[in-house]
Amino acid sequence: MFFKRMSEMSAEDMVALWNKGFEGYYLNSSLDMSKFMARTVHEGLSLEHSLVLFENEEPIGFVMNGFRTIEGKKVAWNGGTGIVPDYRGKGFGKHLMLRNLQLYQEQGVDTAMLEALVQNEAAIKLYQKVGYEITEQLVCLQHTGELNVNLLESNFPERYTLRRGHPVEVNAVPFNRPMSAWQTQWPSMKGGESVIVAASEEVVGYALFKRVYAENGSLASFVLYQCEARPGREDETEILKAALREVYAPLTSSCTRLTMNIRHSNEGLNELLAGLGFTFFVDQVHMLHHI
């Protein structure tokens, strides 16, 4: 048993190993070459610092890693771990994760993070054994068709002003959540947008989202990644309504609307989305390891 960097493999072999490592997974995670490379770039993954586990010259497992500096600390993200089916349940996953944590130490990482499907109990137990702790439950929701405009009507239509901008602008919001799930952080919002909600010039809410377009240029979907109101505000619901009206406009569009890894503890937002008819499709846990 030995390790190599993923960058030492051919692109074809990387894609083949990815698909084999996720064979039989709860969700269909298979990728073709173009999607694999696009994901690597968009998620800020490092092939040079991603590991492949070999047994008798055969690649049998991998872990992909991304790195960022957040509030002066180096943070690592596990962007995908897979073991070839014939080698699962035999301890190879633990060897892989322990070597990966050693790599994090070598790179000066302060905090490691990952997400895991709730249904993948074996993986969650493995991550806990090597030191990860569950810090949050995450939900992904979906809605197809028109939204009920009446449910997002404001009781105080003149109270709030909204400003659209680049994702990086939420970094200046005092109550932003920089250690949210990796794909919901502003550096992952390539092609994304932000909405800043203000009341009397005080920032009271924000959202991060993307609009996705079809090849013919038509709007295909909206994806919401973060939507937060300033903690302690009595008008939290109204703030969230204002943000959602902007994110999902035009509300009469029949395209797909999604949320990606919204924290379960954001009860006000989840109640609003449920009332709008959003339904659950993925449930994950967010896990951290302080190196």
PDB file of C-alpha atoms in Angstrom:
ATOM      1  CA  MET A   1       0.000   0.000   0.000  1.00  0.00           C
ATOM      2  CA  PHE A   2       1.357   3.438  -0.966  1.00  0.00           C
ATOM      3  CA  PHE A   3       0.184   6.939  -1.846  1.00  0.00           C
ATOM      4  CA  LYS A   4       0.621   9.242  -4.816  1.00  0.00           C
ATOM      5  CA  ARG A   5      -0.497  12.762  -5.562  1.00  0.00           C
ATOM      6  CA  MET A   6      -3.490  12.907  -7.850  1.00  0.00           C
ATOM      7  CA  SER A   7      -1.526  15.237 -10.130  1.00  0.00           C
ATOM      8  CA  GLU A   8       0.725  12.273 -11.009  1.00  0.00           C
ATOM      9  CA  MET A   9      -2.177  10.496 -12.724  1.00  0.00           C
ATOM     10  CA  SER A  10      -3.502  11.113 -16.217  1.00  0.00           C
ATOM     11  CA  ALA A  11      -6.752  13.039 -16.502  1.00  0.00           C
ATOM     12  CA  GLU A  12      -8.466   9.915 -17.836  1.00  0.00           C
ATOM     13  CA  ASP A  13      -7.297   7.850 -14.851  1.00  0.00           C
ATOM     14  CA  MET A  14      -8.438  10.525 -12.382  1.00  0.00           C
ATOM     15  CA  VAL A  15     -11.946  10.563 -13.831  1.00  0.00           C
ATOM     16  CA  ALA A  16     -12.108   6.755 -13.938  1.00  0.00           C
ATOM     17  CA  LEU A  17     -11.032   6.543 -10.282  1.00  0.00           C
ATOM     18  CA  TRP A  18     -13.554   9.202  -9.235  1.00  0.00           C
ATOM     19  CA  ASN A  19     -16.408   7.315 -10.854  1.00  0.00           C
ATOM     20  CA  LYS A  20     -15.272   3.958  -9.480  1.00  0.00           C
ATOM     21  CA  GLY A  21     -14.838   5.439  -5.995  1.00  0.00           C
ATOM     22  CA  PHE A  22     -18.436   6.707  -5.998  1.00  0.00           C
ATOM     23  CA  GLU A  23     -19.951   3.610  -7.580  1.00  0.00           C
ATOM     24  CA  GLY A  24     -23.119   2.578  -5.696  1.00  0.00           C
ATOM     25  CA  TYR A  25     -23.239   5.912  -3.856  1.00  0.00           C
ATOM     26  CA  TYR A  26     -26.541   7.241  -2.502  1.00  0.00           C
ATOM     27  CA  LEU A  27     -26.455  10.020  -5.115  1.00  0.00           C
ATOM     28  CA  ASN A  28     -25.252   9.681  -8.674  1.00  0.00           C
ATOM     29  CA  SER A  29     -21.876  11.430  -8.450  1.00  0.00           C
ATOM     30  CA  SER A  30     -20.368  10.199 -11.724  1.00  0.00           C
ATOM     31  CA  LEU A  31     -18.645  12.840 -13.849  1.00  0.00           C
ATOM     32  CA  ASP A  32     -17.328  13.009 -17.385  1.00  0.00           C
ATOM     33  CA  MET A  33     -13.989  14.659 -18.156  1.00  0.00           C
ATOM     34  CA  SER A  34     -15.327  18.171 -18.704  1.00  0.00           C
ATOM     35  CA  LYS A  35     -17.445  18.140 -15.535  1.00  0.00           C
ATOM     36  CA  PHE A  36     -14.602  16.695 -13.459  1.00  0.00           C
ATOM     37  CA  MET A  37     -12.184  19.390 -14.571  1.00  0.00           C
ATOM     38  CA  ALA A  38     -14.790  22.152 -14.171  1.00  0.00           C
ATOM     39  CA  ARG A  39     -15.560  20.994 -10.632  1.00  0.00           C
ATOM     40  CA  THR A  40     -11.847  20.923  -9.782  1.00  0.00           C
ATOM     41  CA  VAL A  41     -11.455  24.539 -10.892  1.00  0.00           C
ATOM     42  CA  HIS A  42     -14.729  25.932  -9.526  1.00  0.00           C
ATOM     43  CA  GLU A  43     -14.276  24.365  -6.092  1.00  0.00           C
ATOM     44  CA  GLY A  44     -10.643  25.437  -5.829  1.00  0.00           C
ATOM     45  CA  LEU A  45      -9.381  21.858  -5.543  1.00  0.00           C
ATOM     46  CA  SER A  46      -5.660  21.117  -5.675  1.00  0.00           C
ATOM     47  CA  LEU A  47      -4.631  18.031  -7.653  1.00  0.00           C
ATOM     48  CA  GLU A  48      -1.102  18.537  -6.323  1.00  0.00           C
ATOM     49  CA  HIS A  49      -2.373  18.142  -2.758  1.00  0.00           C
ATOM     50  CA  SER A  50      -4.994  15.459  -3.344  1.00  0.00           C
ATOM     51  CA  LEU A  51      -4.100  11.872  -2.490  1.00  0.00           C
ATOM     52  CA  VAL A  52      -4.547   8.536  -4.268  1.00  0.00           C
ATOM     53  CA  LEU A  53      -4.169   5.247  -2.375  1.00  0.00           C
ATOM     54  CA  PHE A  54      -2.648   2.314  -4.280  1.00  0.00           C
ATOM     55  CA  GLU A  55      -2.665  -1.414  -3.501  1.00  0.00           C
ATOM     56  CA  ASN A  56      -0.474  -3.652  -5.689  1.00  0.00           C
ATOM     57  CA  GLU A  57      -0.060  -0.853  -8.264  1.00  0.00           C
ATOM     58  CA  GLU A  58      -3.845  -0.382  -8.526  1.00  0.00           C
ATOM     59  CA  PRO A  59      -5.503   2.885  -7.452  1.00  0.00           C
ATOM     60  CA  ILE A  60      -8.158   1.937  -4.911  1.00  0.00           C
ATOM     61  CA  GLY A  61      -9.092   5.199  -3.199  1.00  0.00           C
ATOM     62  CA  PHE A  62      -8.669   8.951  -3.202  1.00  0.00           C
ATOM     63  CA  VAL A  63      -9.344  12.162  -1.346  1.00  0.00           C
ATOM     64  CA  MET A  64      -9.480  15.556  -3.081  1.00  0.00           C
ATOM     65  CA  ASN A  65      -8.499  18.693  -1.162  1.00  0.00           C
ATOM     66  CA  GLY A  66      -9.030  22.419  -1.409  1.00  0.00           C
ATOM     67  CA  PHE A  67      -7.362  25.148   0.680  1.00  0.00           C
ATOM     68  CA  ARG A  68      -8.341  28.699   1.656  1.00  0.00           C
ATOM     69  CA  THR A  69      -7.335  31.325   4.172  1.00  0.00           C
ATOM     70  CA  ILE A  70     -10.341  32.406   6.246  1.00  0.00           C
ATOM     71  CA  GLU A  71      -9.942  35.121   8.879  1.00  0.00           C
ATOM     72  CA  GLY A  72      -6.192  34.585   8.893  1.00  0.00           C
ATOM     73  CA  LYS A  73      -6.412  30.809   9.341  1.00  0.00           C
ATOM     74  CA  LYS A  74      -5.637  28.159   6.733  1.00  0.00           C
ATOM     75  CA  VAL A  75      -8.679  25.973   6.106  1.00  0.00           C
ATOM     76  CA  ALA A  76      -8.784  22.697   4.176  1.00  0.00           C
ATOM     77  CA  TRP A  77     -11.827  21.094   2.577  1.00  0.00           C
ATOM     78  CA  ASN A  78     -12.296  17.447   1.729  1.00  0.00           C
ATOM     79  CA  GLY A  79     -13.857  17.801  -1.710  1.00  0.00           C
ATOM     80  CA  GLY A  80     -14.523  14.132  -2.259  1.00  0.00           C
ATOM     81  CA  THR A  81     -13.412  10.812  -0.775  1.00  0.00           C
ATOM     82  CA  GLY A  82     -13.982   7.501  -2.516  1.00  0.00           C
ATOM     83  CA  ILE A  83     -12.934   3.868  -2.165  1.00  0.00           C
ATOM     84  CA  VAL A  84     -13.265   1.340  -4.985  1.00  0.00           C
ATOM     85  CA  PRO A  85     -16.138  -1.053  -4.070  1.00  0.00           C
ATOM     86  CA  ASP A  86     -14.012  -4.224  -3.684  1.00  0.00           C
ATOM     87  CA  TYR A  87     -11.860  -2.483  -1.052  1.00  0.00           C
ATOM     88  CA  ARG A  88     -14.576  -0.930   1.104  1.00  0.00           C
ATOM     89  CA  GLY A  89     -14.996  -2.006   4.735  1.00  0.00           C
ATOM     90  CA  LYS A  90     -11.408  -3.269   4.978  1.00  0.00           C
ATOM     91  CA  GLY A  91      -9.739  -0.339   6.736  1.00  0.00           C
ATOM     92  CA  PHE A  92      -8.364   1.401   3.650  1.00  0.00           C
ATOM     93  CA  GLY A  93     -10.561   4.442   4.236  1.00  0.00           C
ATOM     94  CA  LYS A  94      -9.030   4.998   7.667  1.00  0.00           C
ATOM     95  CA  HIS A  95      -5.491   4.733   6.247  1.00  0.00           C
ATOM     96  CA  LEU A  96      -6.430   7.279   3.614  1.00  0.00           C
ATOM     97  CA  MET A  97      -7.956   9.745   6.071  1.00  0.00           C
ATOM     98  CA  LEU A  98      -5.053   9.526   8.528  1.00  0.00           C
ATOM     99  CA  ARG A  99      -2.534  10.170   5.746  1.00  0.00           C
ATOM    100  CA  ASN A 100      -4.684  13.067   4.562  1.00  0.00           C
ATOM    101  CA  LEU A 101      -4.677  14.639   8.026  1.00  0.00           C
ATOM    102  CA  GLN A 102      -0.893  14.311   7.995  1.00  0.00           C
ATOM    103  CA  LEU A 103      -0.867  16.180   4.669  1.00  0.00           C
ATOM    104  CA  TYR A 104      -2.965  18.931   6.280  1.00  0.00           C
ATOM    105  CA  GLN A 105      -0.424  19.253   9.080  1.00  0.00           C
ATOM    106  CA  GLU A 106       2.383  19.477   6.515  1.00  0.00           C
ATOM    107  CA  GLN A 107       0.480  22.296   4.784  1.00  0.00           C
ATOM    108  CA  GLY A 108      -0.054  24.253   8.003  1.00  0.00           C
ATOM    109  CA  VAL A 109      -3.799  23.772   8.073  1.00  0.00           C
ATOM    110  CA  ASP A 110      -5.622  25.066  11.159  1.00  0.00           C
ATOM    111  CA  THR A 111      -9.119  23.689  10.469  1.00  0.00           C
ATOM    112  CA  ALA A 112     -10.367  20.911   8.187  1.00  0.00           C
ATOM    113  CA  MET A 113     -13.953  20.725   7.007  1.00  0.00           C
ATOM    114  CA  LEU A 114     -16.148  18.380   5.010  1.00  0.00           C
ATOM    115  CA  GLU A 115     -19.774  17.499   4.321  1.00  0.00           C
ATOM    116  CA  ALA A 116     -21.214  13.996   4.381  1.00  0.00           C
ATOM    117  CA  LEU A 117     -24.615  12.631   3.442  1.00  0.00           C
ATOM    118  CA  VAL A 118     -26.667  11.698   6.496  1.00  0.00           C
ATOM    119  CA  GLN A 119     -27.345   8.301   4.896  1.00  0.00           C
ATOM    120  CA  ASN A 120     -23.617   7.570   4.670  1.00  0.00           C
ATOM    121  CA  GLU A 121     -23.319   6.457   8.290  1.00  0.00           C
ATOM    122  CA  ALA A 122     -20.149   4.441   7.728  1.00  0.00           C
ATOM    123  CA  ALA A 123     -18.300   7.471   6.354  1.00  0.00           C
ATOM    124  CA  ILE A 124     -19.524   9.716   9.180  1.00  0.00           C
ATOM    125  CA  LYS A 125     -18.320   7.202  11.783  1.00  0.00           C
ATOM    126  CA  LEU A 126     -14.950   7.014  10.029  1.00  0.00           C
ATOM    127  CA  TYR A 127     -14.570  10.793  10.031  1.00  0.00           C
ATOM    128  CA  GLN A 128     -15.470  10.898  13.720  1.00  0.00           C
ATOM    129  CA  LYS A 129     -12.883   8.223  14.521  1.00  0.00           C
ATOM    130  CA  VAL A 130     -10.113  10.357  13.013  1.00  0.00           C
ATOM    131  CA  GLY A 131     -11.201  13.494  14.892  1.00  0.00           C
ATOM    132  CA  TYR A 132     -13.960  15.260  12.920  1.00  0.00           C
ATOM    133  CA  GLU A 133     -17.010  16.536  14.809  1.00  0.00           C
ATOM    134  CA  ILE A 134     -20.480  17.281  13.476  1.00  0.00           C
ATOM    135  CA  THR A 135     -21.147  21.013  13.830  1.00  0.00           C
ATOM    136  CA  GLU A 136     -24.261  21.526  11.731  1.00  0.00           C
ATOM    137  CA  GLN A 137     -26.939  19.753   9.733  1.00  0.00           C
ATOM    138  CA  LEU A 138     -27.405  21.006   6.183  1.00  0.00           C
ATOM    139  CA  VAL A 139     -30.416  20.741   3.897  1.00  0.00           C
ATOM    140  CA  CYS A 140     -30.908  21.098   0.161  1.00  0.00           C
ATOM    141  CA  LEU A 141     -34.393  22.027  -1.042  1.00  0.00           C
ATOM    142  CA  GLN A 142     -36.085  22.402  -4.413  1.00  0.00           C
ATOM    143  CA  HIS A 143     -39.138  23.998  -5.974  1.00  0.00           C
ATOM    144  CA  THR A 144     -40.384  23.881  -9.559  1.00  0.00           C
ATOM    145  CA  GLY A 145     -42.966  26.260 -10.976  1.00  0.00           C
ATOM    146  CA  GLU A 146     -44.213  29.691  -9.995  1.00  0.00           C
ATOM    147  CA  LEU A 147     -43.824  30.919  -6.429  1.00  0.00           C
ATOM    148  CA  ASN A 148     -46.813  32.237  -4.513  1.00  0.00           C
ATOM    149  CA  VAL A 149     -46.111  35.952  -4.679  1.00  0.00           C
ATOM    150  CA  ASN A 150     -48.495  36.671  -1.801  1.00  0.00           C
ATOM    151  CA  LEU A 151     -46.380  34.638   0.637  1.00  0.00           C
ATOM    152  CA  LEU A 152     -43.420  36.967   0.119  1.00  0.00           C
ATOM    153  CA  GLU A 153     -45.341  40.225   0.335  1.00  0.00           C
ATOM    154  CA  SER A 154     -43.864  42.604   2.895  1.00  0.00           C
ATOM    155  CA  ASN A 155     -45.760  44.111   5.799  1.00  0.00           C
ATOM    156  CA  PHE A 156     -43.284  47.013   5.650  1.00  0.00           C
ATOM    157  CA  PRO A 157     -42.602  47.634   1.941  1.00  0.00           C
ATOM    158  CA  GLU A 158     -40.749  50.908   2.527  1.00  0.00           C
ATOM    159  CA  ARG A 159     -38.522  49.713   5.369  1.00  0.00           C
ATOM    160  CA  TYR A 160     -35.753  47.989   3.435  1.00  0.00           C
ATOM    161  CA  THR A 161     -33.374  48.886   0.646  1.00  0.00           C
ATOM    162  CA  LEU A 162     -31.659  46.173  -1.371  1.00  0.00           C
ATOM    163  CA  ARG A 163     -28.377  46.248  -3.237  1.00  0.00           C
ATOM    164  CA  ARG A 164     -27.182  43.599  -5.677  1.00  0.00           C
ATOM    165  CA  GLY A 165     -23.449  43.081  -5.998  1.00  0.00           C
ATOM    166  CA  HIS A 166     -20.541  40.673  -6.181  1.00  0.00           C
ATOM    167  CA  PRO A 167     -20.281  37.755  -3.719  1.00  0.00           C
ATOM    168  CA  VAL A 168     -17.189  39.215  -2.025  1.00  0.00           C
ATOM    169  CA  GLU A 169     -19.329  42.062  -0.668  1.00  0.00           C
ATOM    170  CA  VAL A 170     -20.789  39.818   2.048  1.00  0.00           C
ATOM    171  CA  ASN A 171     -17.298  39.571   3.515  1.00  0.00           C
ATOM    172  CA  ALA A 172     -17.836  43.054   4.970  1.00  0.00           C
ATOM    173  CA  VAL A 173     -21.131  42.090   6.647  1.00  0.00           C
ATOM    174  CA  PRO A 174     -20.438  41.854  10.412  1.00  0.00           C
ATOM    175  CA  PHE A 175     -22.647  38.774  10.889  1.00  0.00           C
ATOM    176  CA  ASN A 176     -21.634  36.843   7.762  1.00  0.00           C
ATOM    177  CA  ARG A 177     -20.751  33.165   8.192  1.00  0.00           C
ATOM    178  CA  PRO A 178     -17.249  32.655   6.737  1.00  0.00           C
ATOM    179  CA  MET A 179     -16.993  29.065   7.999  1.00  0.00           C
ATOM    180  CA  SER A 180     -20.190  27.888   6.340  1.00  0.00           C
ATOM    181  CA  ALA A 181     -20.082  24.815   4.098  1.00  0.00           C
ATOM    182  CA  TRP A 182     -17.331  25.211   1.475  1.00  0.00           C
ATOM    183  CA  GLN A 183     -19.544  25.480  -1.585  1.00  0.00           C
ATOM    184  CA  THR A 184     -21.658  28.184   0.098  1.00  0.00           C
ATOM    185  CA  GLN A 185     -18.703  30.472   0.876  1.00  0.00           C
ATOM    186  CA  TRP A 186     -18.282  33.572  -1.262  1.00  0.00           C
ATOM    187  CA  PRO A 187     -14.996  32.414  -2.897  1.00  0.00           C
ATOM    188  CA  SER A 188     -16.976  29.477  -4.377  1.00  0.00           C
ATOM    189  CA  MET A 189     -19.507  31.865  -5.943  1.00  0.00           C
ATOM    190  CA  LYS A 190     -17.875  32.168  -9.363  1.00  0.00           C
ATOM    191  CA  GLY A 191     -20.562  33.700 -11.525  1.00  0.00           C
ATOM    192  CA  GLY A 192     -22.677  34.283  -8.434  1.00  0.00           C
ATOM    193  CA  GLU A 193     -24.291  37.367  -6.919  1.00  0.00           C
ATOM    194  CA  SER A 194     -24.989  38.878  -3.530  1.00  0.00           C
ATOM    195  CA  VAL A 195     -27.956  40.753  -2.115  1.00  0.00           C
ATOM    196  CA  ILE A 196     -27.436  43.136   0.799  1.00  0.00           C
ATOM    197  CA  VAL A 197     -30.543  44.165   2.768  1.00  0.00           C
ATOM    198  CA  ALA A 198     -30.380  47.427   4.726  1.00  0.00           C
ATOM    199  CA  ALA A 199     -32.746  49.287   7.056  1.00  0.00           C
ATOM    200  CA  SER A 200     -31.950  52.942   7.845  1.00  0.00           C
ATOM    201  CA  GLU A 201     -28.475  52.372   6.347  1.00  0.00           C
ATOM    202  CA  GLU A 202     -27.786  49.452   8.735  1.00  0.00           C
ATOM    203  CA  VAL A 203     -27.081  46.115   7.058  1.00  0.00           C
ATOM    204  CA  VAL A 204     -29.691  43.704   8.395  1.00  0.00           C
ATOM    205  CA  GLY A 205     -29.489  40.775   5.964  1.00  0.00           C
ATOM    206  CA  TYR A 206     -27.709  39.242   3.009  1.00  0.00           C
ATOM    207  CA  ALA A 207     -27.920  36.394   0.519  1.00  0.00           C
ATOM    208  CA  LEU A 208     -25.563  34.580  -1.837  1.00  0.00           C
ATOM    209  CA  PHE A 209     -26.981  32.965  -4.971  1.00  0.00           C
ATOM    210  CA  LYS A 210     -26.435  32.021  -8.606  1.00  0.00           C
ATOM    211  CA  ARG A 211     -28.570  32.164 -11.709  1.00  0.00           C
ATOM    212  CA  VAL A 212     -27.994  29.230 -14.054  1.00  0.00           C
ATOM    213  CA  TYR A 213     -28.725  29.598 -17.762  1.00  0.00           C
ATOM    214  CA  ALA A 214     -29.447  26.987 -20.411  1.00  0.00           C
ATOM    215  CA  GLU A 215     -27.428  26.733 -23.605  1.00  0.00           C
ATOM    216  CA  ASN A 216     -30.048  28.801 -25.457  1.00  0.00           C
ATOM    217  CA  GLY A 217     -29.649  31.644 -22.945  1.00  0.00           C
ATOM    218  CA  SER A 218     -32.904  31.083 -21.074  1.00  0.00           C
ATOM    219  CA  LEU A 219     -32.969  31.102 -17.276  1.00  0.00           C
ATOM    220  CA  ALA A 220     -32.873  27.482 -16.088  1.00  0.00           C
ATOM    221  CA  SER A 221     -32.605  27.725 -12.307  1.00  0.00           C
ATOM    222  CA  PHE A 222     -31.781  29.792  -9.231  1.00  0.00           C
ATOM    223  CA  VAL A 223     -29.523  28.370  -6.512  1.00  0.00           C
ATOM    224  CA  LEU A 224     -29.507  29.914  -3.023  1.00  0.00           C
ATOM    225  CA  TYR A 225     -26.357  29.289  -0.939  1.00  0.00           C
ATOM    226  CA  GLN A 226     -26.745  31.604   2.054  1.00  0.00           C
ATOM    227  CA  CYS A 227     -29.576  33.799   3.323  1.00  0.00           C
ATOM    228  CA  GLU A 228     -29.187  35.365   6.747  1.00  0.00           C
ATOM    229  CA  ALA A 229     -30.791  38.073   8.879  1.00  0.00           C
ATOM    230  CA  ARG A 230     -28.873  39.984  11.539  1.00  0.00           C
ATOM    231  CA  PRO A 231     -29.188  37.959  14.781  1.00  0.00           C
ATOM    232  CA  GLY A 232     -31.638  39.312  17.326  1.00  0.00           C
ATOM    233  CA  ARG A 233     -33.798  41.260  14.876  1.00  0.00           C
ATOM    234  CA  GLU A 234     -37.519  41.070  15.632  1.00  0.00           C
ATOM    235  CA  ASP A 235     -38.216  41.594  11.921  1.00  0.00           C
ATOM    236  CA  GLU A 236     -36.149  38.558  10.866  1.00  0.00           C
ATOM    237  CA  THR A 237     -38.968  37.118   8.743  1.00  0.00           C
ATOM    238  CA  GLU A 238     -39.454  40.386   6.865  1.00  0.00           C
ATOM    239  CA  ILE A 239     -35.718  40.663   6.188  1.00  0.00           C
ATOM    240  CA  LEU A 240     -35.589  37.131   4.812  1.00  0.00           C
ATOM    241  CA  LYS A 241     -38.678  37.773   2.682  1.00  0.00           C
ATOM    242  CA  ALA A 242     -37.028  40.841   1.178  1.00  0.00           C
ATOM    243  CA  ALA A 243     -33.900  38.863   0.318  1.00  0.00           C
ATOM    244  CA  LEU A 244     -35.854  35.954  -1.190  1.00  0.00           C
ATOM    245  CA  ARG A 245     -37.975  38.274  -3.344  1.00  0.00           C
ATOM    246  CA  GLU A 246     -34.772  39.586  -4.885  1.00  0.00           C
ATOM    247  CA  VAL A 247     -32.982  36.232  -5.183  1.00  0.00           C
ATOM    248  CA  TYR A 248     -35.848  34.336  -6.818  1.00  0.00           C
ATOM    249  CA  ALA A 249     -37.278  37.120  -9.002  1.00  0.00           C
ATOM    250  CA  PRO A 250     -39.174  36.999 -11.250  1.00  0.00           C
ATOM    251  CA  LEU A 251     -41.384  35.010  -8.876  1.00  0.00           C
ATOM    252  CA  THR A 252     -43.760  34.080 -11.702  1.00  0.00           C
ATOM    253  CA  SER A 253     -41.013  32.247 -13.602  1.00  0.00           C
ATOM    254  CA  SER A 254     -41.623  28.491 -13.762  1.00  0.00           C
ATOM    255  CA  CYS A 255     -37.926  27.557 -13.631  1.00  0.00           C
ATOM    256  CA  THR A 256     -36.346  25.432 -10.894  1.00  0.00           C
ATOM    257  CA  ARG A 257     -35.379  27.072  -7.611  1.00  0.00           C
ATOM    258  CA  LEU A 258     -32.895  25.336  -5.318  1.00  0.00           C
ATOM    259  CA  THR A 259     -31.117  25.811  -2.023  1.00  0.00           C
ATOM    260  CA  MET A 260     -27.645  24.342  -1.490  1.00  0.00           C
ATOM    261  CA  ASN A 261     -26.450  23.308   1.983  1.00  0.00           C
ATOM    262  CA  ILE A 262     -28.602  25.742   3.956  1.00  0.00           C
ATOM    263  CA  ARG A 263     -28.034  25.235   7.667  1.00  0.00           C
ATOM    264  CA  HIS A 264     -30.877  23.419   9.390  1.00  0.00           C
ATOM    265  CA  SER A 265     -30.635  25.784  12.376  1.00  0.00           C
ATOM    266  CA  ASN A 266     -31.684  28.720  10.164  1.00  0.00           C
ATOM    267  CA  GLU A 267     -35.247  28.027  11.243  1.00  0.00           C
ATOM    268  CA  GLY A 268     -36.814  31.248   9.996  1.00  0.00           C
ATOM    269  CA  LEU A 269     -35.529  30.693   6.475  1.00  0.00           C
ATOM    270  CA  ASN A 270     -36.499  27.029   6.380  1.00  0.00           C
ATOM    271  CA  GLU A 271     -40.016  27.823   7.587  1.00  0.00           C
ATOM    272  CA  LEU A 272     -40.411  30.408   4.836  1.00  0.00           C
ATOM    273  CA  LEU A 273     -39.161  28.013   2.181  1.00  0.00           C
ATOM    274  CA  ALA A 274     -41.438  25.218   3.399  1.00  0.00           C
ATOM    275  CA  GLY A 275     -44.395  27.594   3.241  1.00  0.00           C
ATOM    276  CA  LEU A 276     -43.452  28.427  -0.346  1.00  0.00           C
ATOM    277  CA  GLY A 277     -43.618  24.734  -1.248  1.00  0.00           C
ATOM    278  CA  PHE A 278     -39.925  23.855  -1.284  1.00  0.00           C
ATOM    279  CA  THR A 279     -39.284  20.154  -0.679  1.00  0.00           C
ATOM    280  CA  PHE A 280     -36.276  18.288   0.688  1.00  0.00           C
ATOM    281  CA  PHE A 281     -33.914  16.339  -1.584  1.00  0.00           C
ATOM    282  CA  VAL A 282     -30.542  16.092   0.214  1.00  0.00           C
ATOM    283  CA  ASP A 283     -29.613  16.076   3.897  1.00  0.00           C
ATOM    284  CA  GLN A 284     -25.964  16.409   4.991  1.00  0.00           C
ATOM    285  CA  VAL A 285     -23.841  17.021   8.057  1.00  0.00           C
ATOM    286  CA  HIS A 286     -21.106  19.630   8.241  1.00  0.00           C
ATOM    287  CA  MET A 287     -18.019  18.404  10.071  1.00  0.00           C
ATOM    288  CA  LEU A 288     -14.902  20.169  11.383  1.00  0.00           C
ATOM    289  CA  HIS A 289     -11.530  18.994  12.631  1.00  0.00           C
ATOM    290  CA  HIS A 290      -9.206  21.420  14.423  1.00  0.00           C
ATOM    291  CA  ILE A 291      -5.718  20.312  13.474  1.00  0.00           C
TER     292      ILE A 291
END
